[in-house]
Coordinates of C-alpha atoms and ligand atoms in Angstrom, one line a residue:
M1040 CA 4.0 -181.8 163.1
D1041 CA 6.4 -180.9 160.3
A1042 CA 9.1 -178.9 162.0
R1043 CA 9.7 -177.0 158.7
I1044 CA 6.1 -175.5 158.6
G1045 CA 6.3 -171.8 159.0
L1046 CA 9.9 -171.6 157.7
K1047 CA 10.8 -169.9 154.4
P1048 CA 9.5 -171.6 151.2
P1049 CA 11.9 -174.2 149.9
R1050 CA 14.3 -173.3 147.1
H1051 CA 13.1 -175.5 144.3
F1052 CA 15.1 -176.0 141.1
L1053 CA 12.4 -176.8 138.7
D1054 CA 13.0 -174.8 135.5
L1055 CA 15.4 -172.0 134.5
D1056 CA 12.5 -169.7 133.4
Q1057 CA 11.3 -169.7 137.0
I1058 CA 14.5 -168.7 138.7
D1059 CA 15.9 -165.1 138.9
A1060 CA 18.7 -164.5 136.4
R1061 CA 21.0 -163.2 139.1
V1062 CA 20.5 -166.4 141.1
L1063 CA 21.2 -168.5 138.0
R1064 CA 24.4 -166.5 137.3
R1065 CA 25.4 -167.1 140.9
I1066 CA 24.8 -170.9 140.6
V1067 CA 27.0 -171.1 137.5
D1068 CA 29.7 -169.0 139.3
M1069 CA 29.5 -171.4 142.2
A1070 CA 29.9 -174.3 139.8
H1071 CA 33.1 -172.8 138.4
E1072 CA 34.3 -172.4 142.0
M1073 CA 33.3 -176.0 142.9
K1074 CA 35.3 -177.3 139.9
K1075 CA 38.4 -175.4 140.9
A1076 CA 38.2 -176.6 144.4
G1077 CA 37.9 -180.3 143.5
R1078 CA 36.6 -182.8 146.0
R1079 CA 37.2 -180.6 149.0
V1080 CA 34.3 -178.2 148.9
P1081 CA 35.3 -174.8 150.5
Q1082 CA 33.5 -174.0 153.8
H1083 CA 31.6 -171.0 152.3
L1084 CA 30.0 -173.3 149.7
R1085 CA 28.9 -176.0 152.1
P1086 CA 25.3 -175.8 153.3
K1087 CA 24.9 -175.4 157.1
D1088 CA 24.6 -178.8 158.9
I1089 CA 25.1 -180.6 155.6
E1090 CA 26.5 -183.6 157.4
D1091 CA 23.0 -184.3 158.8
M1092 CA 21.3 -183.9 155.4
V1093 CA 20.0 -186.5 153.0
L1094 CA 19.1 -186.1 149.3
V1095 CA 16.4 -188.6 148.0
M1096 CA 16.6 -189.2 144.3
I1097 CA 13.6 -190.8 142.5
F1098 CA 13.9 -192.2 139.0
E1099 CA 11.0 -192.9 136.7
K1100 CA 13.4 -193.3 133.7
P1101 CA 17.0 -194.6 133.3
S1102 CA 20.0 -192.4 134.1
T1103 CA 23.8 -192.7 134.3
R1104 CA 25.1 -189.2 134.6
T1105 CA 22.4 -187.5 136.6
R1106 CA 22.1 -190.4 139.0
V1107 CA 25.9 -190.7 139.7
S1108 CA 26.8 -187.0 139.6
F1109 CA 24.1 -186.1 142.1
D1110 CA 25.0 -188.9 144.4
V1111 CA 28.7 -188.0 144.3
A1112 CA 28.0 -184.3 144.5
M1113 CA 25.9 -184.7 147.7
R1114 CA 28.6 -186.9 149.3
Q1115 CA 31.4 -184.4 148.4
L1116 CA 29.3 -181.6 149.9
G1117 CA 29.3 -183.8 153.1
G1118 CA 25.7 -185.1 153.0
Q1119 CA 24.1 -188.5 152.2
T1120 CA 21.9 -189.9 149.5
I1121 CA 19.1 -192.4 148.9
G1122 CA 18.4 -193.4 145.3
L1123 CA 15.1 -195.0 144.4
N1124 CA 13.4 -196.3 141.2
H1125 CA 9.8 -195.4 141.3
T1126 CA 8.8 -199.1 140.8
D1127 CA 10.4 -199.8 144.2
M1128 CA 8.1 -197.2 145.8
Q1129 CA 4.4 -197.2 146.5
L1130 CA 4.4 -194.3 144.0
G1131 CA 4.7 -197.0 141.4
R1132 CA 1.5 -198.7 142.8
G1133 CA -0.6 -195.5 142.7
E1134 CA 0.2 -193.7 146.0
P1135 CA -0.6 -190.1 145.3
I1136 CA 2.3 -187.8 144.5
S1137 CA 1.1 -185.3 147.1
D1138 CA 1.3 -188.0 149.9
T1139 CA 4.7 -189.1 148.7
A1140 CA 6.0 -185.5 148.7
K1141 CA 4.6 -184.9 152.2
V1142 CA 6.1 -188.1 153.6
L1143 CA 9.5 -187.7 152.1
S1144 CA 9.7 -184.1 153.3
R1145 CA 9.5 -185.5 156.9
Y1146 CA 12.6 -187.7 156.3
A1147 CA 14.9 -186.0 153.8
D1148 CA 16.3 -182.5 153.1
A1149 CA 16.0 -182.4 149.3
L1150 CA 14.4 -184.4 146.5
M1151 CA 15.8 -184.9 143.0
V1152 CA 13.3 -186.3 140.6
R1153 CA 13.6 -187.7 137.0
A1154 CA 10.0 -187.9 135.9
N1155 CA 8.1 -189.1 132.8
A1156 CA 5.6 -186.4 133.0
H1157 CA 6.6 -182.8 134.0
Q1158 CA 3.4 -182.6 136.0
T1159 CA 4.7 -185.1 138.4
L1160 CA 7.6 -182.8 139.2
V1161 CA 5.2 -179.8 139.6
D1162 CA 3.0 -181.8 141.9
L1163 CA 5.9 -183.0 144.1
A1164 CA 7.1 -179.4 144.4
E1165 CA 3.7 -178.1 145.3
H1166 CA 3.4 -180.5 148.2
A1167 CA 7.0 -180.9 149.4
T1168 CA 8.3 -178.7 152.2
I1169 CA 11.9 -179.4 151.1
P1170 CA 13.6 -178.3 147.8
V1171 CA 12.7 -180.3 144.7
I1172 CA 15.2 -180.5 141.8
N1173 CA 14.3 -181.4 138.2
G1174 CA 16.5 -184.2 137.1
L1175 CA 14.8 -184.3 133.6
T1176 CA 11.2 -184.5 132.6
D1177 CA 9.6 -184.9 129.2
L1178 CA 9.6 -181.0 128.9
S1179 CA 13.0 -179.9 130.3
H1180 CA 16.4 -180.7 131.7
P1181 CA 17.7 -177.5 133.5
C1182 CA 20.5 -179.2 135.5
Q1183 CA 22.1 -180.2 132.2
I1184 CA 22.2 -176.7 131.0
V1185 CA 24.0 -175.4 134.1
A1186 CA 26.8 -177.9 133.3
D1187 CA 26.7 -176.9 129.6
I1188 CA 27.1 -173.2 130.4
L1189 CA 30.0 -174.1 132.7
T1190 CA 31.5 -176.1 129.9
F1191 CA 31.0 -173.2 127.4
E1192 CA 32.5 -170.7 129.7
E1193 CA 35.6 -172.6 130.7
T1194 CA 36.6 -172.8 127.0
R1195 CA 35.2 -169.5 125.7
G1196 CA 34.6 -167.1 128.6
N1197 CA 31.3 -165.5 129.7
I1198 CA 28.4 -166.8 127.6
G1199 CA 26.6 -163.4 127.6
G1200 CA 26.2 -162.1 124.1
R1201 CA 27.6 -165.2 122.4
T1202 CA 26.0 -167.5 119.8
V1203 CA 25.0 -171.1 120.3
A1204 CA 23.4 -173.4 117.8
W1205 CA 21.0 -176.2 118.6
V1206 CA 20.5 -178.7 115.7
G1207 CA 18.1 -181.6 115.8
D1208 CA 15.0 -182.4 117.9
G1209 CA 13.2 -179.5 119.6
N1210 CA 13.1 -181.6 122.8
N1211 CA 13.4 -181.2 126.6
V1212 CA 17.1 -180.2 126.5
A1213 CA 16.4 -177.6 123.8
A1214 CA 13.7 -176.1 125.9
S1215 CA 16.1 -175.6 128.8
W1216 CA 18.6 -174.1 126.4
M1217 CA 15.9 -171.6 125.3
H1218 CA 15.2 -170.7 128.9
A1219 CA 18.9 -170.2 129.4
A1220 CA 19.4 -167.9 126.4
V1221 CA 16.9 -165.4 127.8
K1222 CA 18.2 -165.7 131.4
F1223 CA 21.9 -165.5 130.5
G1224 CA 21.6 -163.1 127.6
F1225 CA 23.1 -165.2 124.7
K1226 CA 21.8 -165.9 121.2
L1227 CA 20.4 -169.3 120.5
R1228 CA 19.7 -170.5 117.0
V1229 CA 17.5 -173.6 117.0
A1230 CA 17.3 -175.7 113.8
T1231 CA 14.6 -178.4 113.9
P1232 CA 12.2 -179.9 111.3
A1233 CA 8.9 -178.0 111.4
Q1234 CA 7.2 -181.1 112.9
L1235 CA 9.6 -181.3 115.8
K1236 CA 9.8 -177.7 116.8
P1237 CA 10.2 -176.8 120.5
E1238 CA 7.1 -176.7 122.7
Q1239 CA 4.8 -173.8 121.9
A1240 CA 4.7 -172.8 125.6
V1241 CA 8.5 -172.3 125.6
I1242 CA 8.4 -170.3 122.4
D1243 CA 5.6 -168.1 123.9
W1244 CA 7.6 -167.6 127.1
V1245 CA 10.6 -166.3 125.1
K1246 CA 8.2 -163.9 123.4
S1247 CA 6.6 -162.8 126.6
E1248 CA 10.0 -162.0 128.0
G1249 CA 10.4 -159.5 125.2
A1250 CA 13.5 -161.5 124.2
K1251 CA 12.4 -162.7 120.8
D1252 CA 15.8 -161.7 119.3
S1253 CA 17.7 -164.1 121.7
V1254 CA 16.1 -167.2 120.2
L1255 CA 15.9 -167.8 116.4
L1256 CA 13.9 -170.7 115.2
T1257 CA 14.7 -172.2 111.8
D1258 CA 14.5 -175.4 109.8
D1259 CA 17.9 -174.8 108.3
P1260 CA 20.9 -176.3 110.1
A1261 CA 23.4 -174.3 108.0
E1262 CA 21.6 -171.0 109.0
A1263 CA 21.7 -172.0 112.7
V1264 CA 25.4 -172.9 112.9
K1265 CA 26.7 -169.9 110.8
G1266 CA 29.2 -168.1 113.1
A1267 CA 28.1 -170.1 116.2
E1268 CA 30.8 -170.7 118.8
C1269 CA 29.1 -173.9 120.0
V1270 CA 27.0 -176.5 118.2
V1271 CA 24.7 -178.7 120.4
T1272 CA 22.6 -181.7 119.5
D1273 CA 20.9 -184.6 121.3
T1274 CA 19.4 -188.0 120.7
W1275 CA 16.6 -188.1 118.1
V1276 CA 14.6 -190.4 120.2
S1277 CA 14.2 -189.3 123.8
M1278 CA 13.2 -191.7 126.7
G1279 CA 9.5 -192.5 126.5
Q1280 CA 9.1 -191.7 122.8
D1281 CA 7.7 -194.5 120.7
D1282 CA 7.8 -193.0 117.2
A1283 CA 11.5 -193.7 116.4
P1284 CA 11.1 -194.5 112.6
R1285 CA 9.3 -191.2 112.0
R1286 CA 11.8 -189.2 114.0
K1287 CA 14.8 -190.7 112.3
Q1288 CA 13.3 -189.9 108.9
L1289 CA 12.5 -186.3 109.8
L1290 CA 15.8 -185.7 111.6
G1291 CA 18.2 -187.3 109.0
P1292 CA 19.1 -183.9 107.5
Y1293 CA 19.9 -182.6 111.0
A1294 CA 22.8 -184.9 111.7
V1295 CA 25.8 -183.0 112.9
D1296 CA 28.8 -184.0 110.8
Q1297 CA 32.2 -182.4 110.0
N1298 CA 30.7 -180.6 107.0
L1299 CA 28.2 -178.8 109.3
M1300 CA 30.8 -178.1 112.0
D1301 CA 32.9 -176.5 109.2
R1302 CA 30.1 -174.0 108.6
A1303 CA 30.1 -172.9 112.2
G1304 CA 32.4 -170.4 113.7
K1305 CA 36.1 -171.2 113.6
D1306 CA 37.0 -173.8 116.2
A1307 CA 33.4 -174.0 117.4
I1308 CA 33.0 -176.5 120.2
F1309 CA 30.6 -179.4 120.0
M1310 CA 28.3 -180.4 122.9
H1311 CA 25.9 -183.3 123.5
C1312 CA 24.4 -184.1 126.9
L1313 CA 24.9 -187.9 126.2
P1314 CA 23.9 -190.7 125.8
A1315 CA 24.9 -190.2 122.1
Y1316 CA 24.1 -192.4 119.1
R1317 CA 27.0 -192.2 116.7
G1318 CA 26.0 -192.3 113.0
H1319 CA 22.6 -190.8 113.9
E1320 CA 22.4 -187.3 115.4
V1321 CA 26.2 -186.9 115.3
S1322 CA 29.0 -188.5 113.3
A1323 CA 31.7 -190.4 115.2
D1324 CA 34.4 -188.1 113.8
V1325 CA 32.7 -185.0 115.3
I1326 CA 31.9 -186.4 118.8
D1327 CA 35.3 -188.1 119.1
G1328 CA 37.1 -185.3 117.4
A1329 CA 39.1 -182.2 118.5
Q1330 CA 36.1 -179.8 118.6
S1331 CA 34.1 -182.1 121.0
V1332 CA 34.0 -181.3 124.7
V1333 CA 31.4 -183.9 125.6
F1334 CA 33.4 -185.6 128.3
D1335 CA 34.2 -182.3 130.0
E1336 CA 30.5 -181.5 129.7
A1337 CA 29.7 -184.9 131.4
E1338 CA 32.3 -184.2 134.2
N1339 CA 30.8 -180.8 134.7
R1340 CA 27.5 -182.3 135.7
L1341 CA 29.2 -183.2 139.0
H1342 CA 30.4 -179.6 139.6
A1343 CA 27.1 -178.2 138.5
Q1344 CA 25.1 -180.5 140.8
K1345 CA 27.2 -179.4 143.8
A1346 CA 26.3 -175.8 143.0
I1347 CA 22.6 -176.5 142.5
L1348 CA 22.5 -178.5 145.7
A1349 CA 24.4 -175.9 147.6
W1350 CA 21.9 -173.2 146.5
C1351 CA 18.8 -175.3 147.2
L1352 CA 20.2 -176.0 150.7
G1353 CA 20.7 -172.3 151.5
V1354 CA 24.1 -171.2 150.2
D1355 CA 24.1 -167.8 148.4
Ligands
CP1344 N1 22.7 -186.2 130.2 C1 22.0 -187.0 131.1 O1 21.1 -186.5 131.8 O2 22.4 -188.3 131.2 P1 21.7 -189.4 132.0 O3 20.4 -189.8 131.3 O4 22.7 -190.6 131.9 O5 21.4 -189.0 133.4
NVA1345 N1 16.5 -185.8 125.4 C1 17.0 -187.0 126.1 C2 18.0 -186.5 127.1 C3 18.7 -187.6 127.9 C4 19.6 -187.1 128.9 C5 15.9 -187.8 126.7 O1 15.0 -187.1 127.3 O2 15.9 -189.0 126.7

């Protein structure tokens, strides 16, 4: 008998559009506090009985930052981790996701999943009785954006009402930025080629929230960056995509170089979730230059993961 049956529903961290704006604000505030505290997590931010808890991490795709930052985050909170590639699991041989979710819920206290198909994450969450965290899917990357907002705020202050520009592919990371714009009340300008626009479901969600003014879609990078305090881009070819030549051709005019950065607001910061491909989506002088905060952003994954884990495991 699962001892958790009858308890409160688990606090999943699946997508930013599904989480209350006040909760998201609290998670980012906790991330700021985690960063200030360093390795020793203050007692009030440590989940109860964390020393008995285990986070299981499942990867269907490669990862450097997400894998290591979640592992270190759970250890710094006081818990333990198990990292698995799906090919090492019966999941890779066709065991149903629902059975996997139910079994792992009997052993562990939280699941972090990097999935090829978003539906895998949704199915895991539907059948798990412990929190499930989205460590990136083909559709979204919400943990990244918690770190990105922390990064924006530590250089610029509260992100509410500010302007951020996304230039490049309308991909999974862009989708989570769009969710965040509505939830945190900032303006996001998204410049993509018409053929690589963000998913229609995300565009429709922004409209349905009555927040159409918070996200501007354009095909003009110069329009997007004008006056923006932060310019963000990402790889042109995401994991699992097999049309690299087409994407590189379409995205050529969306490369972020110093000329484009000079059209943004004065001293605008540059962000990229990494891994980056210099000479493609961003020039080396921008990503390695004075306006770039990409390594702070990468570090902030650790502080953000601690906050996300703390919330999922019951800290308010
Ligand atoms: N930004 C990010 O998620 O990096 P990894 O793919 O290395 O986890
Ligand atoms: N959009 C990229 C992000 C990598 C962290 C991808 O999905 O591969």
